């Protein structure tokens, strides 16, 4: 009971967010194969059902993306759950809850000493964590949250946060333990190979950025620091080589020539602003916005990030935790990586896609962390005004996005209900197949396999 009283506001807040997240999924998701998942179905259904699935199939790549864990779970799903496409969607929300609990643990650890002399410190500490919860449960991530990829995507984010927390702990101890950094490196290497796809460079670069700052800001032997850094980076390098081993050289999806071109003509920098806006503004709204308006909104968001960075270093928050820097670095570094991988194939408008908000959302989690910490710890009125203003600005923006997505959610569900009815037809037209948002031959092959092995909506079809 003492624990509940000490963390009551947090417990209520996270329960509300998890329940609303599950309700959102109920409105928008369906037990249905959709989008890129058709590729996995065509690849795995027949080998799994005929007992011929080999590990090489689970290690296959597509446009540079490997996700062994996702394909392994799909194999079990096909074999034992008749291809249930909804459980991973709900599980993704629960994993987001786990990420929130991990961050709350660090939040309490960081503020343990500071709140003792603050009136109503325990209550204030919990209230100021609410914006961080809002950032994590950003429904602008709807595209991933309402699809089968949700569980593995959110597990990847949780794994990255766990790696960041371990790095944070190692840096804060200031002992530069080669063994400890090596263990974190091995864990990061496993995550790279199991479920990272091509998002892991952002994670590694974010940690290298923290190493650069820590190298100068934390006292210690230069030789010992280098040994510790190499102990982390070596397993990551080995895992990266293993990840790309045997992958076609042209499978990354990127185009270096085009990437250099958009840097030179300025489109790259506009693309950064597009992604910042797309991380907090629903795509249904960004589609109606002019390029000029997106640039203005993106610059406003960029200013908020710069204010957070200034507060972080000016008040030496890194002496308490490196986690905000790690999260923000990951989100920021992921933006040019995504632009490199996608801008050559799609227009800049595609960068506002909801699927990329999963990465850039961590920028706002970091900013909320810094603003909330500053609002509690620092008594200077100007600092508190700036921190509260920025924190409320991004919180209200996310709340507006959440409200918009909840209004749209039933229509997303209705769209998928229509797809289920299409699958029940004897003859499916090309126009109907196009609604599944995957290549026509892939969808038709997938439907044939689902019918043949009575999976998903076709299970027990002979009894209906």
mmCIF file with all atom_site columns, C-alpha atoms in Angstrom, residues 340-462:
data_model
loop_
_atom_site.group_PDB
_atom_site.id
_atom_site.type_symbol
_atom_site.label_atom_id
_atom_site.label_alt_id
_atom_site.label_comp_id
_atom_site.label_asym_id
_atom_site.label_entity_id
_atom_site.label_seq_id
_atom_site.pdbx_PDB_ins_code
_atom_site.Cartn_x
_atom_site.Cartn_y
_atom_site.Cartn_z
_atom_site.occupancy
_atom_site.B_iso_or_equiv
_atom_site.pdbx_formal_charge
_atom_site.auth_seq_id
_atom_site.auth_comp_id
_atom_site.auth_asym_id
_atom_site.auth_atom_id
_atom_site.pdbx_PDB_model_num
ATOM 1   C CA . UNK A 1 340 ? 18.547  7.904   -47.295 1.00 0.00 ? 340 UNK A CA 1
ATOM 2   C CA . UNK A 1 341 ? 16.586  4.660   -47.465 1.00 0.00 ? 341 UNK A CA 1
ATOM 3   C CA . UNK A 1 342 ? 13.305  6.088   -48.729 1.00 0.00 ? 342 UNK A CA 1
ATOM 4   C CA . UNK A 1 343 ? 13.699  9.476   -50.419 1.00 0.00 ? 343 UNK A CA 1
ATOM 5   C CA . UNK A 1 344 ? 15.094  7.905   -53.589 1.00 0.00 ? 344 UNK A CA 1
ATOM 6   C CA . UNK A 1 345 ? 11.968  5.769   -54.018 1.00 0.00 ? 345 UNK A CA 1
ATOM 7   C CA . UNK A 1 346 ? 9.264   8.151   -52.762 1.00 0.00 ? 346 UNK A CA 1
ATOM 8   C CA . UNK A 1 347 ? 8.529   11.869  -52.519 1.00 0.00 ? 347 UNK A CA 1
ATOM 9   C CA . UNK A 1 348 ? 9.304   13.938  -49.428 1.00 0.00 ? 348 UNK A CA 1
ATOM 10  C CA . UNK A 1 349 ? 5.628   13.742  -48.443 1.00 0.00 ? 349 UNK A CA 1
ATOM 11  C CA . UNK A 1 350 ? 6.168   10.044  -47.777 1.00 0.00 ? 350 UNK A CA 1
ATOM 12  C CA . UNK A 1 351 ? 8.503   11.003  -44.916 1.00 0.00 ? 351 UNK A CA 1
ATOM 13  C CA . UNK A 1 352 ? 5.475   12.114  -42.868 1.00 0.00 ? 352 UNK A CA 1
ATOM 14  C CA . UNK A 1 353 ? 4.293   8.496   -42.897 1.00 0.00 ? 353 UNK A CA 1
ATOM 15  C CA . UNK A 1 354 ? 3.126   7.166   -39.547 1.00 0.00 ? 354 UNK A CA 1
ATOM 16  C CA . UNK A 1 355 ? 5.465   4.164   -39.674 1.00 0.00 ? 355 UNK A CA 1
ATOM 17  C CA . UNK A 1 356 ? 8.485   6.411   -39.119 1.00 0.00 ? 356 UNK A CA 1
ATOM 18  C CA . UNK A 1 357 ? 7.003   8.079   -36.037 1.00 0.00 ? 357 UNK A CA 1
ATOM 19  C CA . UNK A 1 358 ? 8.098   5.039   -33.994 1.00 0.00 ? 358 UNK A CA 1
ATOM 20  C CA . UNK A 1 359 ? 11.701  6.247   -34.285 1.00 0.00 ? 359 UNK A CA 1
ATOM 21  C CA . UNK A 1 360 ? 11.247  10.031  -34.107 1.00 0.00 ? 360 UNK A CA 1
ATOM 22  C CA . UNK A 1 361 ? 8.874   9.725   -31.125 1.00 0.00 ? 361 UNK A CA 1
ATOM 23  C CA . UNK A 1 362 ? 11.917  9.073   -28.916 1.00 0.00 ? 362 UNK A CA 1
ATOM 24  C CA . UNK A 1 363 ? 13.040  12.656  -29.622 1.00 0.00 ? 363 UNK A CA 1
ATOM 25  C CA . UNK A 1 364 ? 9.903   13.932  -27.898 1.00 0.00 ? 364 UNK A CA 1
ATOM 26  C CA . UNK A 1 365 ? 10.229  11.426  -25.055 1.00 0.00 ? 365 UNK A CA 1
ATOM 27  C CA . UNK A 1 366 ? 13.733  12.826  -24.448 1.00 0.00 ? 366 UNK A CA 1
ATOM 28  C CA . UNK A 1 367 ? 12.556  16.443  -24.695 1.00 0.00 ? 367 UNK A CA 1
ATOM 29  C CA . UNK A 1 368 ? 9.681   15.803  -22.268 1.00 0.00 ? 368 UNK A CA 1
ATOM 30  C CA . UNK A 1 369 ? 12.152  14.156  -19.868 1.00 0.00 ? 369 UNK A CA 1
ATOM 31  C CA . UNK A 1 370 ? 14.482  17.191  -19.975 1.00 0.00 ? 370 UNK A CA 1
ATOM 32  C CA . UNK A 1 371 ? 11.692  19.775  -19.669 1.00 0.00 ? 371 UNK A CA 1
ATOM 33  C CA . UNK A 1 372 ? 9.995   17.902  -16.814 1.00 0.00 ? 372 UNK A CA 1
ATOM 34  C CA . UNK A 1 373 ? 13.302  17.519  -14.952 1.00 0.00 ? 373 UNK A CA 1
ATOM 35  C CA . UNK A 1 374 ? 14.116  21.202  -15.434 1.00 0.00 ? 374 UNK A CA 1
ATOM 36  C CA . UNK A 1 375 ? 10.657  22.292  -14.266 1.00 0.00 ? 375 UNK A CA 1
ATOM 37  C CA . UNK A 1 376 ? 11.066  20.330  -11.024 1.00 0.00 ? 376 UNK A CA 1
ATOM 38  C CA . UNK A 1 377 ? 14.716  20.869  -10.136 1.00 0.00 ? 377 UNK A CA 1
ATOM 39  C CA . UNK A 1 378 ? 15.541  24.426  -11.155 1.00 0.00 ? 378 UNK A CA 1
ATOM 40  C CA . UNK A 1 379 ? 13.993  27.284  -9.191  1.00 0.00 ? 379 UNK A CA 1
ATOM 41  C CA . UNK A 1 380 ? 14.846  30.097  -11.604 1.00 0.00 ? 380 UNK A CA 1
ATOM 42  C CA . UNK A 1 381 ? 11.476  31.418  -12.919 1.00 0.00 ? 381 UNK A CA 1
ATOM 43  C CA . UNK A 1 382 ? 12.691  31.928  -16.493 1.00 0.00 ? 382 UNK A CA 1
ATOM 44  C CA . UNK A 1 383 ? 13.894  28.316  -16.708 1.00 0.00 ? 383 UNK A CA 1
ATOM 45  C CA . UNK A 1 384 ? 10.620  26.976  -15.337 1.00 0.00 ? 384 UNK A CA 1
ATOM 46  C CA . UNK A 1 385 ? 8.552   29.128  -17.705 1.00 0.00 ? 385 UNK A CA 1
ATOM 47  C CA . UNK A 1 386 ? 10.519  27.929  -20.727 1.00 0.00 ? 386 UNK A CA 1
ATOM 48  C CA . UNK A 1 387 ? 10.411  24.273  -19.565 1.00 0.00 ? 387 UNK A CA 1
ATOM 49  C CA . UNK A 1 388 ? 6.684   24.311  -18.810 1.00 0.00 ? 388 UNK A CA 1
ATOM 50  C CA . UNK A 1 389 ? 5.858   26.155  -22.054 1.00 0.00 ? 389 UNK A CA 1
ATOM 51  C CA . UNK A 1 390 ? 7.792   23.691  -24.210 1.00 0.00 ? 390 UNK A CA 1
ATOM 52  C CA . UNK A 1 391 ? 6.477   20.671  -22.301 1.00 0.00 ? 391 UNK A CA 1
ATOM 53  C CA . UNK A 1 392 ? 2.855   21.828  -22.603 1.00 0.00 ? 392 UNK A CA 1
ATOM 54  C CA . UNK A 1 393 ? 3.331   22.653  -26.291 1.00 0.00 ? 393 UNK A CA 1
ATOM 55  C CA . UNK A 1 394 ? 4.456   19.164  -27.278 1.00 0.00 ? 394 UNK A CA 1
ATOM 56  C CA . UNK A 1 395 ? 1.964   17.529  -24.876 1.00 0.00 ? 395 UNK A CA 1
ATOM 57  C CA . UNK A 1 396 ? -0.992  19.415  -26.390 1.00 0.00 ? 396 UNK A CA 1
ATOM 58  C CA . UNK A 1 397 ? 0.266   18.586  -29.888 1.00 0.00 ? 397 UNK A CA 1
ATOM 59  C CA . UNK A 1 398 ? 0.385   14.884  -29.042 1.00 0.00 ? 398 UNK A CA 1
ATOM 60  C CA . UNK A 1 399 ? -3.034  15.022  -27.366 1.00 0.00 ? 399 UNK A CA 1
ATOM 61  C CA . UNK A 1 400 ? -4.453  16.600  -30.523 1.00 0.00 ? 400 UNK A CA 1
ATOM 62  C CA . UNK A 1 401 ? -2.873  13.836  -32.628 1.00 0.00 ? 401 UNK A CA 1
ATOM 63  C CA . UNK A 1 402 ? -4.320  11.196  -30.280 1.00 0.00 ? 402 UNK A CA 1
ATOM 64  C CA . UNK A 1 403 ? -7.773  12.776  -30.479 1.00 0.00 ? 403 UNK A CA 1
ATOM 65  C CA . UNK A 1 404 ? -7.579  12.879  -34.290 1.00 0.00 ? 404 UNK A CA 1
ATOM 66  C CA . UNK A 1 405 ? -6.508  9.244   -34.493 1.00 0.00 ? 405 UNK A CA 1
ATOM 67  C CA . UNK A 1 406 ? -9.292  8.090   -32.182 1.00 0.00 ? 406 UNK A CA 1
ATOM 68  C CA . UNK A 1 407 ? -11.813 9.793   -34.470 1.00 0.00 ? 407 UNK A CA 1
ATOM 69  C CA . UNK A 1 408 ? -10.330 8.065   -37.513 1.00 0.00 ? 408 UNK A CA 1
ATOM 70  C CA . UNK A 1 409 ? -9.834  4.646   -35.867 1.00 0.00 ? 409 UNK A CA 1
ATOM 71  C CA . UNK A 1 410 ? -13.368 3.273   -36.570 1.00 0.00 ? 410 UNK A CA 1
ATOM 72  C CA . UNK A 1 411 ? -12.908 4.068   -40.268 1.00 0.00 ? 411 UNK A CA 1
ATOM 73  C CA . UNK A 1 412 ? -9.602  2.225   -40.333 1.00 0.00 ? 412 UNK A CA 1
ATOM 74  C CA . UNK A 1 413 ? -11.400 -0.735  -38.772 1.00 0.00 ? 413 UNK A CA 1
ATOM 75  C CA . UNK A 1 414 ? -14.237 -0.474  -41.297 1.00 0.00 ? 414 UNK A CA 1
ATOM 76  C CA . UNK A 1 415 ? -11.672 -0.451  -44.126 1.00 0.00 ? 415 UNK A CA 1
ATOM 77  C CA . UNK A 1 416 ? -10.276 -3.743  -42.869 1.00 0.00 ? 416 UNK A CA 1
ATOM 78  C CA . UNK A 1 417 ? -13.757 -5.194  -42.318 1.00 0.00 ? 417 UNK A CA 1
ATOM 79  C CA . UNK A 1 418 ? -14.337 -4.559  -46.017 1.00 0.00 ? 418 UNK A CA 1
ATOM 80  C CA . UNK A 1 419 ? -11.096 -6.408  -46.829 1.00 0.00 ? 419 UNK A CA 1
ATOM 81  C CA . UNK A 1 420 ? -12.309 -9.418  -44.834 1.00 0.00 ? 420 UNK A CA 1
ATOM 82  C CA . UNK A 1 421 ? -15.511 -9.456  -46.891 1.00 0.00 ? 421 UNK A CA 1
ATOM 83  C CA . UNK A 1 422 ? -13.442 -9.257  -50.091 1.00 0.00 ? 422 UNK A CA 1
ATOM 84  C CA . UNK A 1 423 ? -11.451 -12.323 -49.004 1.00 0.00 ? 423 UNK A CA 1
ATOM 85  C CA . UNK A 1 424 ? -14.703 -14.263 -48.691 1.00 0.00 ? 424 UNK A CA 1
ATOM 86  C CA . UNK A 1 425 ? -15.618 -13.664 -52.334 1.00 0.00 ? 425 UNK A CA 1
ATOM 87  C CA . UNK A 1 426 ? -15.281 -16.426 -54.886 1.00 0.00 ? 426 UNK A CA 1
ATOM 88  C CA . UNK A 1 427 ? -13.698 -14.068 -57.416 1.00 0.00 ? 427 UNK A CA 1
ATOM 89  C CA . UNK A 1 428 ? -11.587 -11.064 -56.362 1.00 0.00 ? 428 UNK A CA 1
ATOM 90  C CA . UNK A 1 429 ? -10.977 -8.260  -58.863 1.00 0.00 ? 429 UNK A CA 1
ATOM 91  C CA . UNK A 1 430 ? -7.683  -6.446  -59.337 1.00 0.00 ? 430 UNK A CA 1
ATOM 92  C CA . UNK A 1 431 ? -9.274  -3.305  -57.879 1.00 0.00 ? 431 UNK A CA 1
ATOM 93  C CA . UNK A 1 432 ? -10.149 -5.221  -54.719 1.00 0.00 ? 432 UNK A CA 1
ATOM 94  C CA . UNK A 1 433 ? -6.671  -6.752  -54.483 1.00 0.00 ? 433 UNK A CA 1
ATOM 95  C CA . UNK A 1 434 ? -5.117  -3.269  -54.660 1.00 0.00 ? 434 UNK A CA 1
ATOM 96  C CA . UNK A 1 435 ? -6.876  -2.399  -51.375 1.00 0.00 ? 435 UNK A CA 1
ATOM 97  C CA . UNK A 1 436 ? -4.561  -4.798  -49.540 1.00 0.00 ? 436 UNK A CA 1
ATOM 98  C CA . UNK A 1 437 ? -1.639  -2.430  -50.350 1.00 0.00 ? 437 UNK A CA 1
ATOM 99  C CA . UNK A 1 438 ? 0.726   -5.124  -51.611 1.00 0.00 ? 438 UNK A CA 1
ATOM 100 C CA . UNK A 1 439 ? 1.694   -6.407  -55.105 1.00 0.00 ? 439 UNK A CA 1
ATOM 101 C CA . UNK A 1 440 ? -1.232  -8.207  -56.758 1.00 0.00 ? 440 UNK A CA 1
ATOM 102 C CA . UNK A 1 441 ? 0.593   -11.467 -57.489 1.00 0.00 ? 441 UNK A CA 1
ATOM 103 C CA . UNK A 1 442 ? 1.802   -11.600 -53.876 1.00 0.00 ? 442 UNK A CA 1
ATOM 104 C CA . UNK A 1 443 ? -1.702  -11.093 -52.483 1.00 0.00 ? 443 UNK A CA 1
ATOM 105 C CA . UNK A 1 444 ? -3.250  -13.677 -54.808 1.00 0.00 ? 444 UNK A CA 1
ATOM 106 C CA . UNK A 1 445 ? -0.552  -16.240 -53.976 1.00 0.00 ? 445 UNK A CA 1
ATOM 107 C CA . UNK A 1 446 ? -1.045  -15.512 -50.294 1.00 0.00 ? 446 UNK A CA 1
ATOM 108 C CA . UNK A 1 447 ? -4.817  -15.937 -50.508 1.00 0.00 ? 447 UNK A CA 1
ATOM 109 C CA . UNK A 1 448 ? -4.319  -19.240 -52.281 1.00 0.00 ? 448 UNK A CA 1
ATOM 110 C CA . UNK A 1 449 ? -2.046  -20.458 -49.478 1.00 0.00 ? 449 UNK A CA 1
ATOM 111 C CA . UNK A 1 450 ? -4.437  -19.302 -46.737 1.00 0.00 ? 450 UNK A CA 1
ATOM 112 C CA . UNK A 1 451 ? -7.288  -21.172 -48.426 1.00 0.00 ? 451 UNK A CA 1
ATOM 113 C CA . UNK A 1 452 ? -5.219  -24.283 -49.075 1.00 0.00 ? 452 UNK A CA 1
ATOM 114 C CA . UNK A 1 453 ? -4.113  -24.634 -45.457 1.00 0.00 ? 453 UNK A CA 1
ATOM 115 C CA . UNK A 1 454 ? -7.263  -23.115 -43.912 1.00 0.00 ? 454 UNK A CA 1
ATOM 116 C CA . UNK A 1 455 ? -5.477  -20.307 -42.096 1.00 0.00 ? 455 UNK A CA 1
ATOM 117 C CA . UNK A 1 456 ? -6.633  -16.986 -40.688 1.00 0.00 ? 456 UNK A CA 1
ATOM 118 C CA . UNK A 1 457 ? -10.197 -16.212 -41.850 1.00 0.00 ? 457 UNK A CA 1
ATOM 119 C CA . UNK A 1 458 ? -10.275 -19.492 -43.820 1.00 0.00 ? 458 UNK A CA 1
ATOM 120 C CA . UNK A 1 459 ? -9.743  -21.791 -40.829 1.00 0.00 ? 459 UNK A CA 1
ATOM 121 C CA . UNK A 1 460 ? -12.465 -24.455 -40.531 1.00 0.00 ? 460 UNK A CA 1
ATOM 122 C CA . UNK A 1 461 ? -13.798 -23.224 -43.877 1.00 0.00 ? 461 UNK A CA 1
ATOM 123 C CA . UNK A 1 462 ? -15.347 -26.631 -44.625 1.00 0.00 ? 462 UNK A CA 1
#
